[in-house]
Structures are given as structure tokens and as C-alpha cells.
């Protein structure tokens, strides 16, 4: 679920599911694609693959 909350300039997203489940990553990527109108290649997980907190970098074009 995407929220309107931000923390230090970063958007906060709440997702239910196993932390390291591939479906969780796919759900986050799909939400970011819809939100920013970008391609899959424009979204990069830069921190927290197996962590509860993840940080993605989205390249806007």
C-alpha cells in the first residue's frame, strides 16, 4: 500500500508479505512503475534485499 508519508524526502510504502519473498519485490516494483510511469529497468533496489526496510532508486525520464 502506498502512503502519502515521506521520511527524509523518501516516499514510504507498506507491503504485506514475506520479507524476502519475490512477490513482495514484484509488488513494490509494480506500484513504483504505476506511480512514476517508468519502465522496469528504471527501478533499482539499492539497499535491503533481505531486510524489512528497502530503498529503491527510481530514474525518471
PDB file of N, CA and C in Angstrom:
ATOM      1  N   UNK A   1       0.850  -1.177   0.000  1.00  0.00           N
ATOM      2  CA  UNK A   1       0.000   0.000   0.000  1.00  0.00           C
ATOM      3  C   UNK A   1       0.897   1.243   0.000  1.00  0.00           C
ATOM      4  N   UNK A   2       0.639   2.118  -0.888  1.00  0.00           N
ATOM      5  CA  UNK A   2       1.395   3.358  -0.992  1.00  0.00           C
ATOM      6  C   UNK A   2       0.753   4.408  -0.104  1.00  0.00           C
ATOM      7  N   UNK A   3       1.569   5.070   0.692  1.00  0.00           N
ATOM      8  CA  UNK A   3       1.050   6.109   1.571  1.00  0.00           C
ATOM      9  C   UNK A   3       1.546   7.466   1.097  1.00  0.00           C
ATOM     10  N   UNK A   4       0.977   8.518   1.628  1.00  0.00           N
ATOM     11  CA  UNK A   4       1.429   9.867   1.305  1.00  0.00           C
ATOM     12  C   UNK A   4       2.522  10.324   2.256  1.00  0.00           C
ATOM     13  N   UNK A   5       2.982   9.423   3.109  1.00  0.00           N
ATOM     14  CA  UNK A   5       4.020   9.774   4.074  1.00  0.00           C
ATOM     15  C   UNK A   5       5.392   9.813   3.411  1.00  0.00           C
ATOM     16  N   UNK A   6       6.224  10.689   3.912  1.00  0.00           N
ATOM     17  CA  UNK A   6       7.614  10.717   3.484  1.00  0.00           C
ATOM     18  C   UNK A   6       8.506  10.792   4.712  1.00  0.00           C
ATOM     19  N   UNK A   7       9.727  10.339   4.540  1.00  0.00           N
ATOM     20  CA  UNK A   7      10.719  10.393   5.608  1.00  0.00           C
ATOM     21  C   UNK A   7      12.039  10.789   4.972  1.00  0.00           C
ATOM     22  N   UNK A   8      12.552  11.949   5.340  1.00  0.00           N
ATOM     23  CA  UNK A   8      13.802  12.467   4.782  1.00  0.00           C
ATOM     24  C   UNK A   8      13.753  12.490   3.255  1.00  0.00           C
ATOM     25  N   UNK A   9      12.609  12.893   2.716  1.00  0.00           N
ATOM     26  CA  UNK A   9      12.468  13.023   1.268  1.00  0.00           C
ATOM     27  C   UNK A   9      12.160  11.728   0.545  1.00  0.00           C
ATOM     28  N   UNK A  10      11.986  10.622   1.279  1.00  0.00           N
ATOM     29  CA  UNK A  10      11.704   9.336   0.656  1.00  0.00           C
ATOM     30  C   UNK A  10      10.250   8.967   0.894  1.00  0.00           C
ATOM     31  N   UNK A  11       9.596   8.436  -0.130  1.00  0.00           N
ATOM     32  CA  UNK A  11       8.209   8.007  -0.021  1.00  0.00           C
ATOM     33  C   UNK A  11       8.162   6.695   0.755  1.00  0.00           C
ATOM     34  N   UNK A  12       7.159   6.540   1.614  1.00  0.00           N
ATOM     35  CA  UNK A  12       7.005   5.341   2.437  1.00  0.00           C
ATOM     36  C   UNK A  12       5.922   4.463   1.828  1.00  0.00           C
ATOM     37  N   UNK A  13       6.225   3.174   1.705  1.00  0.00           N
ATOM     38  CA  UNK A  13       5.297   2.206   1.140  1.00  0.00           C
ATOM     39  C   UNK A  13       5.180   1.043   2.111  1.00  0.00           C
ATOM     40  N   UNK A  14       3.962   0.630   2.419  1.00  0.00           N
ATOM     41  CA  UNK A  14       3.740  -0.501   3.313  1.00  0.00           C
ATOM     42  C   UNK A  14       3.279  -1.688   2.485  1.00  0.00           C
ATOM     43  N   UNK A  15       3.950  -2.830   2.681  1.00  0.00           N
ATOM     44  CA  UNK A  15       3.646  -4.031   1.922  1.00  0.00           C
ATOM     45  C   UNK A  15       3.494  -5.193   2.889  1.00  0.00           C
ATOM     46  N   UNK A  16       2.502  -6.037   2.658  1.00  0.00           N
ATOM     47  CA  UNK A  16       2.348  -7.236   3.470  1.00  0.00           C
ATOM     48  C   UNK A  16       2.909  -8.409   2.688  1.00  0.00           C
ATOM     49  N   UNK A  17       3.604  -9.291   3.398  1.00  0.00           N
ATOM     50  CA  UNK A  17       4.172 -10.471   2.761  1.00  0.00           C
ATOM     51  C   UNK A  17       5.520 -10.773   3.366  1.00  0.00           C
ATOM     52  N   UNK A  18       6.060 -11.912   2.977  1.00  0.00           N
ATOM     53  CA  UNK A  18       7.367 -12.310   3.486  1.00  0.00           C
ATOM     54  C   UNK A  18       8.431 -11.320   3.026  1.00  0.00           C
ATOM     55  N   UNK A  19       9.374 -11.036   3.907  1.00  0.00           N
ATOM     56  CA  UNK A  19      10.387 -10.020   3.627  1.00  0.00           C
ATOM     57  C   UNK A  19      11.195 -10.346   2.380  1.00  0.00           C
ATOM     58  N   UNK A  20      11.626 -11.593   2.241  1.00  0.00           N
ATOM     59  CA  UNK A  20      12.484 -11.945   1.104  1.00  0.00           C
ATOM     60  C   UNK A  20      11.708 -12.636  -0.014  1.00  0.00           C
ATOM     61  N   UNK A  21      10.408 -12.554   0.020  1.00  0.00           N
ATOM     62  CA  UNK A  21       9.563 -13.168  -0.998  1.00  0.00           C
ATOM     63  C   UNK A  21       9.670 -12.379  -2.299  1.00  0.00           C
ATOM     64  N   UNK A  22       9.861 -13.078  -3.406  1.00  0.00           N
ATOM     65  CA  UNK A  22       9.971 -12.413  -4.702  1.00  0.00           C
ATOM     66  C   UNK A  22       8.711 -11.655  -5.093  1.00  0.00           C
ATOM     67  N   UNK A  23       7.563 -12.129  -4.594  1.00  0.00           N
ATOM     68  CA  UNK A  23       6.308 -11.441  -4.906  1.00  0.00           C
ATOM     69  C   UNK A  23       6.261 -10.062  -4.258  1.00  0.00           C
ATOM     70  N   UNK A  24       6.883  -9.928  -3.097  1.00  0.00           N
ATOM     71  CA  UNK A  24       6.917  -8.628  -2.419  1.00  0.00           C
ATOM     72  C   UNK A  24       7.679  -7.618  -3.260  1.00  0.00           C
ATOM     73  N   UNK A  25       8.820  -8.028  -3.783  1.00  0.00           N
ATOM     74  CA  UNK A  25       9.608  -7.135  -4.643  1.00  0.00           C
ATOM     75  C   UNK A  25       8.833  -6.783  -5.910  1.00  0.00           C
ATOM     76  N   UNK A  26       8.157  -7.761  -6.481  1.00  0.00           N
ATOM     77  CA  UNK A  26       7.379  -7.516  -7.698  1.00  0.00           C
ATOM     78  C   UNK A  26       6.235  -6.544  -7.419  1.00  0.00           C
ATOM     79  N   UNK A  27       5.611  -6.673  -6.258  1.00  0.00           N
ATOM     80  CA  UNK A  27       4.510  -5.775  -5.886  1.00  0.00           C
ATOM     81  C   UNK A  27       5.011  -4.337  -5.736  1.00  0.00           C
ATOM     82  N   UNK A  28       6.146  -4.176  -5.111  1.00  0.00           N
ATOM     83  CA  UNK A  28       6.729  -2.836  -4.932  1.00  0.00           C
ATOM     84  C   UNK A  28       7.099  -2.245  -6.283  1.00  0.00           C
ATOM     85  N   UNK A  29       7.757  -3.034  -7.130  1.00  0.00           N
ATOM     86  CA  UNK A  29       8.166  -2.546  -8.446  1.00  0.00           C
ATOM     87  C   UNK A  29       6.949  -2.137  -9.279  1.00  0.00           C
ATOM     88  N   UNK A  30       5.887  -2.929  -9.230  1.00  0.00           N
ATOM     89  CA  UNK A  30       4.673  -2.607  -9.994  1.00  0.00           C
ATOM     90  C   UNK A  30       4.057  -1.303  -9.505  1.00  0.00           C
ATOM     91  N   UNK A  31       4.035  -1.106  -8.195  1.00  0.00           N
ATOM     92  CA  UNK A  31       3.477   0.141  -7.641  1.00  0.00           C
ATOM     93  C   UNK A  31       4.324   1.336  -8.058  1.00  0.00           C
ATOM     94  N   UNK A  32       5.643   1.195  -8.026  1.00  0.00           N
ATOM     95  CA  UNK A  32       6.526   2.297  -8.436  1.00  0.00           C
ATOM     96  C   UNK A  32       6.384   2.585  -9.925  1.00  0.00           C
ATOM     97  N   UNK A  33       6.226   1.549 -10.734  1.00  0.00           N
ATOM     98  CA  UNK A  33       6.027   1.746 -12.175  1.00  0.00           C
ATOM     99  C   UNK A  33       4.764   2.542 -12.444  1.00  0.00           C
ATOM    100  N   UNK A  34       3.669   2.183 -11.748  1.00  0.00           N
ATOM    101  CA  UNK A  34       2.400   2.910 -11.929  1.00  0.00           C
ATOM    102  C   UNK A  34       2.512   4.354 -11.431  1.00  0.00           C
ATOM    103  N   UNK A  35       3.120   4.520 -10.274  1.00  0.00           N
ATOM    104  CA  UNK A  35       3.210   5.842  -9.653  1.00  0.00           C
ATOM    105  C   UNK A  35       4.026   6.813 -10.498  1.00  0.00           C
ATOM    106  N   UNK A  36       5.186   6.366 -10.960  1.00  0.00           N
ATOM    107  CA  UNK A  36       6.097   7.272 -11.670  1.00  0.00           C
ATOM    108  C   UNK A  36       6.057   7.125 -13.190  1.00  0.00           C
ATOM    109  N   UNK A  37       5.342   6.129 -13.695  1.00  0.00           N
ATOM    110  CA  UNK A  37       5.248   5.938 -15.141  1.00  0.00           C
ATOM    111  C   UNK A  37       6.583   5.606 -15.770  1.00  0.00           C
ATOM    112  N   UNK A  38       7.339   4.712 -15.133  1.00  0.00           N
ATOM    113  CA  UNK A  38       8.665   4.344 -15.624  1.00  0.00           C
ATOM    114  C   UNK A  38       8.676   2.874 -16.039  1.00  0.00           C
ATOM    115  N   UNK A  39       9.770   2.461 -16.676  1.00  0.00           N
ATOM    116  CA  UNK A  39       9.959   1.083 -17.077  1.00  0.00           C
ATOM    117  C   UNK A  39      10.631   0.295 -15.954  1.00  0.00           C
ATOM    118  N   UNK A  40      10.572  -1.019 -16.067  1.00  0.00           N
ATOM    119  CA  UNK A  40      11.187  -1.908 -15.078  1.00  0.00           C
ATOM    120  C   UNK A  40      12.672  -1.585 -14.887  1.00  0.00           C
ATOM    121  N   UNK A  41      13.352  -1.297 -15.979  1.00  0.00           N
ATOM    122  CA  UNK A  41      14.803  -1.031 -15.899  1.00  0.00           C
ATOM    123  C   UNK A  41      15.134   0.271 -15.166  1.00  0.00           C
ATOM    124  N   UNK A  42      14.139   1.125 -14.941  1.00  0.00           N
ATOM    125  CA  UNK A  42      14.349   2.399 -14.258  1.00  0.00           C
ATOM    126  C   UNK A  42      14.234   2.286 -12.738  1.00  0.00           C
ATOM    127  N   UNK A  43      13.946   1.084 -12.239  1.00  0.00           N
ATOM    128  CA  UNK A  43      13.780   0.867 -10.800  1.00  0.00           C
ATOM    129  C   UNK A  43      14.874  -0.064 -10.321  1.00  0.00           C
ATOM    130  N   UNK A  44      15.622   0.380  -9.321  1.00  0.00           N
ATOM    131  CA  UNK A  44      16.748  -0.406  -8.815  1.00  0.00           C
ATOM    132  C   UNK A  44      16.663  -0.511  -7.296  1.00  0.00           C
ATOM    133  N   UNK A  45      16.743  -1.727  -6.785  1.00  0.00           N
ATOM    134  CA  UNK A  45      16.821  -1.949  -5.347  1.00  0.00           C
ATOM    135  C   UNK A  45      18.261  -1.693  -4.937  1.00  0.00           C
ATOM    136  N   UNK A  46      18.480  -0.663  -4.132  1.00  0.00           N
ATOM    137  CA  UNK A  46      19.855  -0.306  -3.784  1.00  0.00           C
ATOM    138  C   UNK A  46      20.235  -0.683  -2.367  1.00  0.00           C
ATOM    139  N   UNK A  47      19.247  -1.036  -1.544  1.00  0.00           N
ATOM    140  CA  UNK A  47      19.566  -1.388  -0.166  1.00  0.00           C
ATOM    141  C   UNK A  47      18.434  -2.207   0.440  1.00  0.00           C
ATOM    142  N   UNK A  48      18.774  -3.281   1.161  1.00  0.00           N
ATOM    143  CA  UNK A  48      17.800  -4.004   1.961  1.00  0.00           C
ATOM    144  C   UNK A  48      17.095  -5.160   1.300  1.00  0.00           C
ATOM    145  N   UNK A  49      17.790  -5.924   0.451  1.00  0.00           N
ATOM    146  CA  UNK A  49      17.123  -7.027  -0.247  1.00  0.00           C
ATOM    147  C   UNK A  49      16.430  -7.986   0.728  1.00  0.00           C
ATOM    148  N   UNK A  50      17.110  -8.394   1.783  1.00  0.00           N
ATOM    149  CA  UNK A  50      16.533  -9.350   2.747  1.00  0.00           C
ATOM    150  C   UNK A  50      16.135  -8.660   4.045  1.00  0.00           C
ATOM    151  N   UNK A  51      16.000  -7.359   4.016  1.00  0.00           N
ATOM    152  CA  UNK A  51      15.681  -6.587   5.205  1.00  0.00           C
ATOM    153  C   UNK A  51      14.222  -6.136   5.181  1.00  0.00           C
ATOM    154  N   UNK A  52      13.735  -5.759   6.335  1.00  0.00           N
ATOM    155  CA  UNK A  52      12.374  -5.232   6.436  1.00  0.00           C
ATOM    156  C   UNK A  52      12.263  -3.876   5.750  1.00  0.00           C
ATOM    157  N   UNK A  53      13.334  -3.116   5.765  1.00  0.00           N
ATOM    158  CA  UNK A  53      13.353  -1.793   5.149  1.00  0.00           C
ATOM    159  C   UNK A  53      14.153  -1.853   3.858  1.00  0.00           C
ATOM    160  N   UNK A  54      13.573  -1.372   2.786  1.00  0.00           N
ATOM    161  CA  UNK A  54      14.208  -1.406   1.471  1.00  0.00           C
ATOM    162  C   UNK A  54      14.298   0.006   0.911  1.00  0.00           C
ATOM    163  N   UNK A  55      15.307   0.215   0.107  1.00  0.00           N
ATOM    164  CA  UNK A  55      15.465   1.512  -0.538  1.00  0.00           C
ATOM    165  C   UNK A  55      15.630   1.260  -2.048  1.00  0.00           C
ATOM    166  N   UNK A  56      14.778   1.908  -2.806  1.00  0.00           N
ATOM    167  CA  UNK A  56      14.814   1.807  -4.260  1.00  0.00           C
ATOM    168  C   UNK A  56      15.233   3.134  -4.851  1.00  0.00           C
ATOM    169  N   UNK A  57      15.877   3.073  -5.984  1.00  0.00           N
ATOM    170  CA  UNK A  57      16.201   4.276  -6.745  1.00  0.00           C
ATOM    171  C   UNK A  57      15.368   4.218  -8.022  1.00  0.00           C
ATOM    172  N   UNK A  58      14.614   5.275  -8.283  1.00  0.00           N
ATOM    173  CA  UNK A  58      13.787   5.345  -9.496  1.00  0.00           C
ATOM    174  C   UNK A  58      14.349   6.444 -10.380  1.00  0.00           C
ATOM    175  N   UNK A  59      14.724   6.059 -11.595  1.00  0.00           N
ATOM    176  CA  UNK A  59      15.257   7.019 -12.558  1.00  0.00           C
ATOM    177  C   UNK A  59      14.102   7.560 -13.389  1.00  0.00           C
ATOM    178  N   UNK A  60      13.851   8.848 -13.268  1.00  0.00           N
ATOM    179  CA  UNK A  60      12.779   9.487 -14.023  1.00  0.00           C
ATOM    180  C   UNK A  60      13.319   9.983 -15.346  1.00  0.00           C
ATOM    181  N   UNK A  61      12.563   9.748 -16.402  1.00  0.00           N
ATOM    182  CA  UNK A  61      12.999  10.162 -17.741  1.00  0.00           C
ATOM    183  C   UNK A  61      12.024  11.135 -18.333  1.00  0.00           C
TER     184      UNK A  61
END
